[in-house]
mmCIF file of C-alpha atoms and ligand atoms in Angstrom:
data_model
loop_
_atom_site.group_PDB
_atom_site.id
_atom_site.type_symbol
_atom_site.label_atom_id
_atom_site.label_comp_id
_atom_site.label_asym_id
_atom_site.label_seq_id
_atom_site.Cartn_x
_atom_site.Cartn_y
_atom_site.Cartn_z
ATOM 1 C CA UNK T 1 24.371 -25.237 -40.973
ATOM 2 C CA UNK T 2 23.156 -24.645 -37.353
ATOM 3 C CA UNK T 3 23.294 -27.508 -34.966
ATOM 4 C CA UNK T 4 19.587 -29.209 -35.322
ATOM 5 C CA UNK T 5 18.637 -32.787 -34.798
ATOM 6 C CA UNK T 6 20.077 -35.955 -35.776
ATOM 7 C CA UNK T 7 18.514 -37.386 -39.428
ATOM 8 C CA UNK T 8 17.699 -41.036 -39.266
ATOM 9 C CA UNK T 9 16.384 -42.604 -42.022
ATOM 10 C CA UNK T 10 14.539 -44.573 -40.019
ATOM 11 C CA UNK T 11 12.461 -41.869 -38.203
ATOM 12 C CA UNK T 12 11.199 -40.949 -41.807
ATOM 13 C CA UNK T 13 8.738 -41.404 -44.118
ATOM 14 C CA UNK T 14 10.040 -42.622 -47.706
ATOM 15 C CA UNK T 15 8.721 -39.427 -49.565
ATOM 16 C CA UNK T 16 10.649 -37.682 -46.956
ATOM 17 C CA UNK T 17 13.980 -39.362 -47.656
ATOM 18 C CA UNK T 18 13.881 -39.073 -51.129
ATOM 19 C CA UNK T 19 12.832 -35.046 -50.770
ATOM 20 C CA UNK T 20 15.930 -35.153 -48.466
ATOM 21 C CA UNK T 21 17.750 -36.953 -51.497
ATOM 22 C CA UNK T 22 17.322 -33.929 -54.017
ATOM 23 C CA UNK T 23 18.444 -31.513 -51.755
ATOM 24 C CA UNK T 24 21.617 -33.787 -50.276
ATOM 25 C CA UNK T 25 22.811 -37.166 -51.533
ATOM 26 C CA UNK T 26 25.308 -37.600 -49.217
ATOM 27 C CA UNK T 27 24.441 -40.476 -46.557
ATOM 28 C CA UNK T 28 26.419 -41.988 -43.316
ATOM 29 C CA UNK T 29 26.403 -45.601 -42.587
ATOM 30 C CA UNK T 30 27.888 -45.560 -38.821
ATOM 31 C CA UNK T 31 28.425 -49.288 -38.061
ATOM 32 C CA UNK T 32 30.448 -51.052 -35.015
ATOM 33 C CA UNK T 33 30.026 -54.277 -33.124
ATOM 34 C CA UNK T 34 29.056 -56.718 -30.548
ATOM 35 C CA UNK T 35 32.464 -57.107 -28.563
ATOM 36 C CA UNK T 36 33.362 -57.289 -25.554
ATOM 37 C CA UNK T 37 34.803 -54.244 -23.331
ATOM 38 C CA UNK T 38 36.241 -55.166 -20.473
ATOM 39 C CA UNK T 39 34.506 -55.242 -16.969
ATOM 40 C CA UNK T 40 33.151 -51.814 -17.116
ATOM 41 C CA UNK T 41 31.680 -51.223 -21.025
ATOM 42 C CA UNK T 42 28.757 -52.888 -22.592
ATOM 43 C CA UNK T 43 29.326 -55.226 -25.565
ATOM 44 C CA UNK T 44 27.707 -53.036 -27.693
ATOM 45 C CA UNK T 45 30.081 -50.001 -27.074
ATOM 46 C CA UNK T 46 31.304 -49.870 -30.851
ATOM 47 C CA UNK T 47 27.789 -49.493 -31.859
ATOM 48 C CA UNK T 48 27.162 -47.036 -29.337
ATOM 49 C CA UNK T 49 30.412 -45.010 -29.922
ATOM 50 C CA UNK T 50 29.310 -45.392 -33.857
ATOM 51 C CA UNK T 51 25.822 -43.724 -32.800
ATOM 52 C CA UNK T 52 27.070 -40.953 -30.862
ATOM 53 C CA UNK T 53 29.487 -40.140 -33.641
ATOM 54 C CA UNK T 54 27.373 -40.374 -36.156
ATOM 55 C CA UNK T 55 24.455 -37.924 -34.138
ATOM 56 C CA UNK T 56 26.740 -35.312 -33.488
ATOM 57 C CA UNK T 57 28.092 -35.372 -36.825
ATOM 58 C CA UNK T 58 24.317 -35.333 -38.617
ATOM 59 C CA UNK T 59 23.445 -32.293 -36.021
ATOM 60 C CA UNK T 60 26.388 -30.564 -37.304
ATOM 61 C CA UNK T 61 26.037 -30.970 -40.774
ATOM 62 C CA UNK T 62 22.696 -32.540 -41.486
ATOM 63 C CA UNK T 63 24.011 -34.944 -43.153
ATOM 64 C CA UNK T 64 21.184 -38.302 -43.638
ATOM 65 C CA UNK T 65 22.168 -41.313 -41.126
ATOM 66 C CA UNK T 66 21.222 -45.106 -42.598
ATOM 67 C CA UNK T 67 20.686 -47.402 -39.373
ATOM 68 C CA UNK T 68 23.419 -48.745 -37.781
ATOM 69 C CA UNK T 69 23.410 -52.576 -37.925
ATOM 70 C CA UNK T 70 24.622 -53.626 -34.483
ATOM 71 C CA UNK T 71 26.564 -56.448 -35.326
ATOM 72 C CA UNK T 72 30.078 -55.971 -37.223
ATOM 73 C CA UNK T 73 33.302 -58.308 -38.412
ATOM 74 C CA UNK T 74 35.889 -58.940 -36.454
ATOM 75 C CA UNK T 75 39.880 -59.750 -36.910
ATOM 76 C CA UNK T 76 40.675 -63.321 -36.541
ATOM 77 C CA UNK T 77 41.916 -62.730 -32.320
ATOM 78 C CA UNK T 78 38.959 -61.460 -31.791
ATOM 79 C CA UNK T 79 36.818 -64.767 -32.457
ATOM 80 C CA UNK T 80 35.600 -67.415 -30.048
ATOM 81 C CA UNK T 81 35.614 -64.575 -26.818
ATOM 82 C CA UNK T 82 32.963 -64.561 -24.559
ATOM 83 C CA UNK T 83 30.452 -61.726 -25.125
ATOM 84 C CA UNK T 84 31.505 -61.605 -29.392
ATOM 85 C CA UNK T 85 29.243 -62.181 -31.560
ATOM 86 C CA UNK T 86 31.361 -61.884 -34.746
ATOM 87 C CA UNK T 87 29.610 -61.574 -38.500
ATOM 88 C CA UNK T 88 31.861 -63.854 -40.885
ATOM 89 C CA UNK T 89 33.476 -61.135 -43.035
ATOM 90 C CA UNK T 90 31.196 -62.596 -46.203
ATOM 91 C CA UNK T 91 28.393 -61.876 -44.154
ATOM 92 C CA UNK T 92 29.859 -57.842 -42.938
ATOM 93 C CA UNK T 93 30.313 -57.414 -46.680
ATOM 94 C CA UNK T 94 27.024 -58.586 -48.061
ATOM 95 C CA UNK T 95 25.726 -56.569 -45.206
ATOM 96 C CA UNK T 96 27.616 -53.248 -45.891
ATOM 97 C CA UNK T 97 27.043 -53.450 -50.064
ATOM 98 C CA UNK T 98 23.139 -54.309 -49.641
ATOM 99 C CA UNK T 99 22.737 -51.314 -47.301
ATOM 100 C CA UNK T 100 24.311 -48.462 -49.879
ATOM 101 C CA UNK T 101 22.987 -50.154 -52.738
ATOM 102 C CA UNK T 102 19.878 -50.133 -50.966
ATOM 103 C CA UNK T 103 20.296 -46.440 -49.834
ATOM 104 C CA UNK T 104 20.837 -45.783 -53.631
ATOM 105 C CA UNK T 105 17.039 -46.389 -54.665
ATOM 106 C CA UNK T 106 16.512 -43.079 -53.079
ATOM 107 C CA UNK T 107 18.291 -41.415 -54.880
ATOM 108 C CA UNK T 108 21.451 -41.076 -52.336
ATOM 109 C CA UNK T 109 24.861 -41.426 -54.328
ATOM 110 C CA UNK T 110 27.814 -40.357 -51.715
ATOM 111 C CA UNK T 111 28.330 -42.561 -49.743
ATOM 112 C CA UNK T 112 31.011 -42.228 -46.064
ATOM 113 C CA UNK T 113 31.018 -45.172 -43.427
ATOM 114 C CA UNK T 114 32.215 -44.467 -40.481
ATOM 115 C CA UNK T 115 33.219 -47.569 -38.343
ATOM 116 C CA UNK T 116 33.688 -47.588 -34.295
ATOM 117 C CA UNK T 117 35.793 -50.774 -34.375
ATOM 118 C CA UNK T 118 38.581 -52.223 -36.019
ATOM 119 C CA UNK T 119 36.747 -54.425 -39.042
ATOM 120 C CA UNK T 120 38.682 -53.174 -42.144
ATOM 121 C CA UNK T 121 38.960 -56.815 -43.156
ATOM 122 C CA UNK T 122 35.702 -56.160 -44.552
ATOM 123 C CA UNK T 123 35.050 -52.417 -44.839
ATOM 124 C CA UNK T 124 37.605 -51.811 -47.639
ATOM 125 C CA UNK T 125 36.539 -54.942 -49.441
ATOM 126 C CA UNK T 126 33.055 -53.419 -49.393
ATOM 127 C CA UNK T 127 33.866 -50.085 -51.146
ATOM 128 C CA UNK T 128 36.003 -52.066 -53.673
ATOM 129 C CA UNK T 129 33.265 -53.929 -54.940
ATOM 130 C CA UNK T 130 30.853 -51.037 -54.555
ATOM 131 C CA UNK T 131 33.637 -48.959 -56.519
ATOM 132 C CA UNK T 132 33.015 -51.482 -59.272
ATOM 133 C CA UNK T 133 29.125 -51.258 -59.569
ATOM 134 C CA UNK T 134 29.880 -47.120 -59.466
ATOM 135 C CA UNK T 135 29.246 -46.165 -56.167
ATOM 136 C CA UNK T 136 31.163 -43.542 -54.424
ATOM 137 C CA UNK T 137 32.143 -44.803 -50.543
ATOM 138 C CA UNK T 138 34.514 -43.796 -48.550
ATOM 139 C CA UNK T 139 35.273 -45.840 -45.554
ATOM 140 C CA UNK T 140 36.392 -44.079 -42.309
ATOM 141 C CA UNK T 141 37.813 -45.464 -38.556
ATOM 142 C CA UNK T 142 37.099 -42.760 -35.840
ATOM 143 C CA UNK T 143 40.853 -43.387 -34.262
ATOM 144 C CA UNK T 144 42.253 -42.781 -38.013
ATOM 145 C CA UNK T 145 41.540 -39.111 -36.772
ATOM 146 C CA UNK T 146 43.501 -39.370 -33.444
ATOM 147 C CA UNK T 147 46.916 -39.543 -35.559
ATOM 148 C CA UNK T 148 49.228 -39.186 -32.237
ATOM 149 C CA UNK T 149 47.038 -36.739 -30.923
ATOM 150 C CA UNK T 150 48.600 -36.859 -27.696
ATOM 151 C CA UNK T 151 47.257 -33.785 -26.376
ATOM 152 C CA UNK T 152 44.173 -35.663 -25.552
ATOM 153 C CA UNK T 153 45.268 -39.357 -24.727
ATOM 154 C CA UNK T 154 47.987 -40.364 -22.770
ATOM 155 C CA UNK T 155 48.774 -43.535 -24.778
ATOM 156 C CA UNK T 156 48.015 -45.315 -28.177
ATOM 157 C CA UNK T 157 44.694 -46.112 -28.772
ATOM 158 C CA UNK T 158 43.862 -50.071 -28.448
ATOM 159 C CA UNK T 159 40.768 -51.765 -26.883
ATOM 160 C CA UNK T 160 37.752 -50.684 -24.189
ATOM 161 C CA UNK T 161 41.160 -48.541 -22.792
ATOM 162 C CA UNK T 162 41.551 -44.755 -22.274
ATOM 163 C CA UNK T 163 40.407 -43.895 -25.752
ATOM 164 C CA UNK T 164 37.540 -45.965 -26.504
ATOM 165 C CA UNK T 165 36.301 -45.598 -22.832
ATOM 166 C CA UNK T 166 36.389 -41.682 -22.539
ATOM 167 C CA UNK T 167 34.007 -41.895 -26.025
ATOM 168 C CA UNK T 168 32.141 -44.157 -24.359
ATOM 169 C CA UNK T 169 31.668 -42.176 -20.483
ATOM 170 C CA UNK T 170 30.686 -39.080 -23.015
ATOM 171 C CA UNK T 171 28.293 -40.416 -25.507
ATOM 172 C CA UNK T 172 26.851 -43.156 -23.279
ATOM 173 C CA UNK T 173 27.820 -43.049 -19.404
ATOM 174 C CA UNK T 174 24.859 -44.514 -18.171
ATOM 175 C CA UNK T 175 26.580 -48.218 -19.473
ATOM 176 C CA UNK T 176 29.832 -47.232 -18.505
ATOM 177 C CA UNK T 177 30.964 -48.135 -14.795
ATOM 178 C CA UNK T 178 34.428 -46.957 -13.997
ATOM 179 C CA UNK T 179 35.045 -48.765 -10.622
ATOM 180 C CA UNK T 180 35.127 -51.504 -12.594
ATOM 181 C CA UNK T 181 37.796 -50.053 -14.790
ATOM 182 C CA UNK T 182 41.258 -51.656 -15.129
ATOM 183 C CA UNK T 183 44.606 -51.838 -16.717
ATOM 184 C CA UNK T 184 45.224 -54.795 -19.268
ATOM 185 C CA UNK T 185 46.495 -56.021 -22.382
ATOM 186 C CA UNK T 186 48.552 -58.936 -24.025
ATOM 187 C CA UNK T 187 51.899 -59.339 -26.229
ATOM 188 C CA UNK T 188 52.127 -58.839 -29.737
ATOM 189 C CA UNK T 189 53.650 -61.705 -31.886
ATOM 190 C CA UNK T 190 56.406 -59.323 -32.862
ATOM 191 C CA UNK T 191 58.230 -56.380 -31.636
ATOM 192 C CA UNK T 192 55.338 -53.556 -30.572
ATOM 193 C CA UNK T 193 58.154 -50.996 -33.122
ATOM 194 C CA UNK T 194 56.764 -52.834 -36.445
ATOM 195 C CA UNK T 195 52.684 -52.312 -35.488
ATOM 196 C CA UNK T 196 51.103 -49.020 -36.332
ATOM 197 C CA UNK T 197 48.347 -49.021 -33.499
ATOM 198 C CA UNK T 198 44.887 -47.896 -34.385
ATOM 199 C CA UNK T 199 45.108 -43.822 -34.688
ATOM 200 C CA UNK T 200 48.918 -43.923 -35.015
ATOM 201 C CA UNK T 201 50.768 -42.254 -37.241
ATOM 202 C CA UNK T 202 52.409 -44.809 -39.963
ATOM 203 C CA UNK T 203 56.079 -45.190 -39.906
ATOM 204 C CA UNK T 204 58.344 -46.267 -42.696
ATOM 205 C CA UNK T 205 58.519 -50.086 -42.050
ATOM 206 C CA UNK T 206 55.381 -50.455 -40.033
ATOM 207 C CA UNK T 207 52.544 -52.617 -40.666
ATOM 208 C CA UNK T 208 48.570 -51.691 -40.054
ATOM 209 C CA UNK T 209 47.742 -53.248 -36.941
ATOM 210 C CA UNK T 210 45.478 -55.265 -39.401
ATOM 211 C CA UNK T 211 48.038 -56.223 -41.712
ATOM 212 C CA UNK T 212 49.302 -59.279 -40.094
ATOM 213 C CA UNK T 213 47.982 -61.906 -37.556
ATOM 214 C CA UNK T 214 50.093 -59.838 -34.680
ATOM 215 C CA UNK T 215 47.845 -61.507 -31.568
ATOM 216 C CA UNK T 216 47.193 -64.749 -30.014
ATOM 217 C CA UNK T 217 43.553 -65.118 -29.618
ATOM 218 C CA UNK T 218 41.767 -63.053 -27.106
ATOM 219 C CA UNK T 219 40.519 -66.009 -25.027
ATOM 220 C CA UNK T 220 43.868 -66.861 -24.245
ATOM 221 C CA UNK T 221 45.395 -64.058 -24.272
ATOM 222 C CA UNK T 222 43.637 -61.323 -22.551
ATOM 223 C CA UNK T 223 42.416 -61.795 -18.320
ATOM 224 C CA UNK T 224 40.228 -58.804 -17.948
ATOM 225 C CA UNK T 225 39.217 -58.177 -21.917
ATOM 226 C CA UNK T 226 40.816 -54.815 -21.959
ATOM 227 C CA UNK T 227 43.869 -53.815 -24.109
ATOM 228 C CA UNK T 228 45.685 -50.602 -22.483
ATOM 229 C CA UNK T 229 44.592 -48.287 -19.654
ATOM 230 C CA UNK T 230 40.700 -47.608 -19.327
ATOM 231 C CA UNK T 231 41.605 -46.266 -15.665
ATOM 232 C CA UNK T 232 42.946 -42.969 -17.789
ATOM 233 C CA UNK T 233 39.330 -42.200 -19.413
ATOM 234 C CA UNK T 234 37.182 -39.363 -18.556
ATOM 235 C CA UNK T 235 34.493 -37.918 -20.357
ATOM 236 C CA UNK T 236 36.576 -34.523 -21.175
ATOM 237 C CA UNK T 237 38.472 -36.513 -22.762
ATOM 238 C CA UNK T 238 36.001 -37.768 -24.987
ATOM 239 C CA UNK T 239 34.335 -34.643 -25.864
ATOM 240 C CA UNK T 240 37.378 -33.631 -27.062
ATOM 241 C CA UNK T 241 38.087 -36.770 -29.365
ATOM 242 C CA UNK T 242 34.446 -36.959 -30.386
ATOM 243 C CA UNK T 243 34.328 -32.425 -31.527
ATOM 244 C CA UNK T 244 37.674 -33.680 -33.173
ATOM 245 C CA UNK T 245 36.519 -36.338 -35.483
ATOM 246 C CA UNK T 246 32.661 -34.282 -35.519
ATOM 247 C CA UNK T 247 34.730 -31.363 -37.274
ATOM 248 C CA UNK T 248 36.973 -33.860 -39.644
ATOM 249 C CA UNK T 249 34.003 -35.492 -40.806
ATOM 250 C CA UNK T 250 32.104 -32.278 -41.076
ATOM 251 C CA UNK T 251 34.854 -30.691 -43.258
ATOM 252 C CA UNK T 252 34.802 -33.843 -45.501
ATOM 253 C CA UNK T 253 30.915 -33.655 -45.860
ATOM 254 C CA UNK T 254 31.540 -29.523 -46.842
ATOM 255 C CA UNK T 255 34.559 -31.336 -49.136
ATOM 256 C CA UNK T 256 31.892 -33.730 -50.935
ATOM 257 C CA UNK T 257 29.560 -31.525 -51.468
ATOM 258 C CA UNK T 258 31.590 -28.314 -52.525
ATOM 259 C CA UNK T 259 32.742 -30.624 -55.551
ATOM 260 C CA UNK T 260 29.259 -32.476 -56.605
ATOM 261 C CA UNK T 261 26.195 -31.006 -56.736
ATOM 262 C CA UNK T 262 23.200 -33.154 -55.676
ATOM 263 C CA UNK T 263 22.301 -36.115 -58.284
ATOM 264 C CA UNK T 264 25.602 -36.494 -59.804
ATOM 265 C CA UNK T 265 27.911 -39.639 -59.090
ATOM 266 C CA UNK T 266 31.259 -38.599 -58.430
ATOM 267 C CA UNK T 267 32.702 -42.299 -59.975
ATOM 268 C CA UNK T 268 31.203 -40.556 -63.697
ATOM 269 C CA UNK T 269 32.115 -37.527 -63.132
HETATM 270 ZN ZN1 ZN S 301 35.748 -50.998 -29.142
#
């Protein structure tokens, strides 16, 4: 499909969605957060990133975008930091189940979220119970892509650092200032060898960055909000990671819809 516009389902008209519905049942749900990002990204960043993705990928493939709720869920760390505003993970996965089901009324049964910050606390409980009312959802993280991609990035992917902030000066530059950009982090809880960091290839013997209460709070731990090296971002950089996930997603959309024609559920298949 040629590169058009971005499909929002909330530029449309209902008879419109559903129309779009018969032809492709496939619909995105890009969601991210209200976090901070250091001195030199906007607390919405995730959201943003999640936005940008998600255009670039719908202009690609045409693929139906639901609106992206700005507010997300949030590991434990990540609570009580100036500039969060963090959903309680009942709340993310209400929100997350009511949206596809929702979405489903129009006839839309493929279902692939793709999340701009680190909230699979919540995102995989979500599919779970949609996988038991028969709803097909797959759950993605933009950095799952990166998968030592060190052709692009210098170092691992953590927070408002090199990765996230290159996405950020080329989807959104006008809220990113980068003499305000700085180095930063804290110390894991354990030895840095048993974390897999977000976009890092798993390891026999490693743990999901998510799989264990690794950090101290962030409003003790961190000076300058920022985990890793934001003074390493540019936006060629982020073209590069955001055509690179654009193209993953694309080929799983092209995947999807290969298998199941339009109006059929792959869960009774
Ligand atoms: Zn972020």
């Amino acid at each position: 499909m040629s590169e058009g516009k971005a499909v929002w389902w909330q530029e449309m008209t209902a008879d419109a969605i559903v129309e779009h519905a018969k032809k492709d049942d496939i619909a995105l749900l890009p969601i991210g957060a209200i976090e901070q990002h250091g001195p030199h990204c906007p607390c919405g960043d995730d959201s943003y990133n999640a936005i940008g993705m998600a255009e670039h990928i719908s202009r690609k493939t045409g693929v139906m975008l639901l609106p992206c709720p700005m507010y997300g869920s949030h590991p434990f760390h990540h609570w009580g930091m100036p500039g969060n505003i963090p959903l309680t993970y009942e709340t993310h996965i209400g929100l997350i189940t009511d949206i596809v089901k929702g979405a489903t009324v129009s006839g839309f049964n493929k279902f692939i979220i793709l999340s701009a910050h680190g909230q699979v606390s919540s995102t995989i409980v979500a599919v779970h119970k949609l996988g038991l009312e028969g709803i097909f959802t797959l759950s993605l993280h933009w950095y799952d892509f990166l998968r030592d991609d060190q052709d692009v990035l210098e170092d691992w992917m953590w927070h408002a650092d090199e990765a996230e902030t290159s996405v950020a000066l080329y989807l959104f530059p006008e809220f990113v200032d980068m003499s305000k950009a700085d180095k930063g982090g804290g110390e894991p809880l354990v030895d840095r060898k048993f974390i897999i960091a977000p976009g890092m290839r798993p390891r026999p013997g490693t743990m999901y960055h998510f799989e264990g209460t690794f950090a101290r709070p962030e409003y003790r731990e961190l000076k300058n909000g920022i985990i890793g090296d934001a003074t390493k971002a540019t936006r060629e950089k982020g073209e590069k990671l955001v055509t690179r996930l654009t193209d993953h997603v694309a080929e799983l959309i092209e995947d999807i819809r290969q298998r199941y024609e339009p109006g059929v559920k792959p869960l009774e298949t």
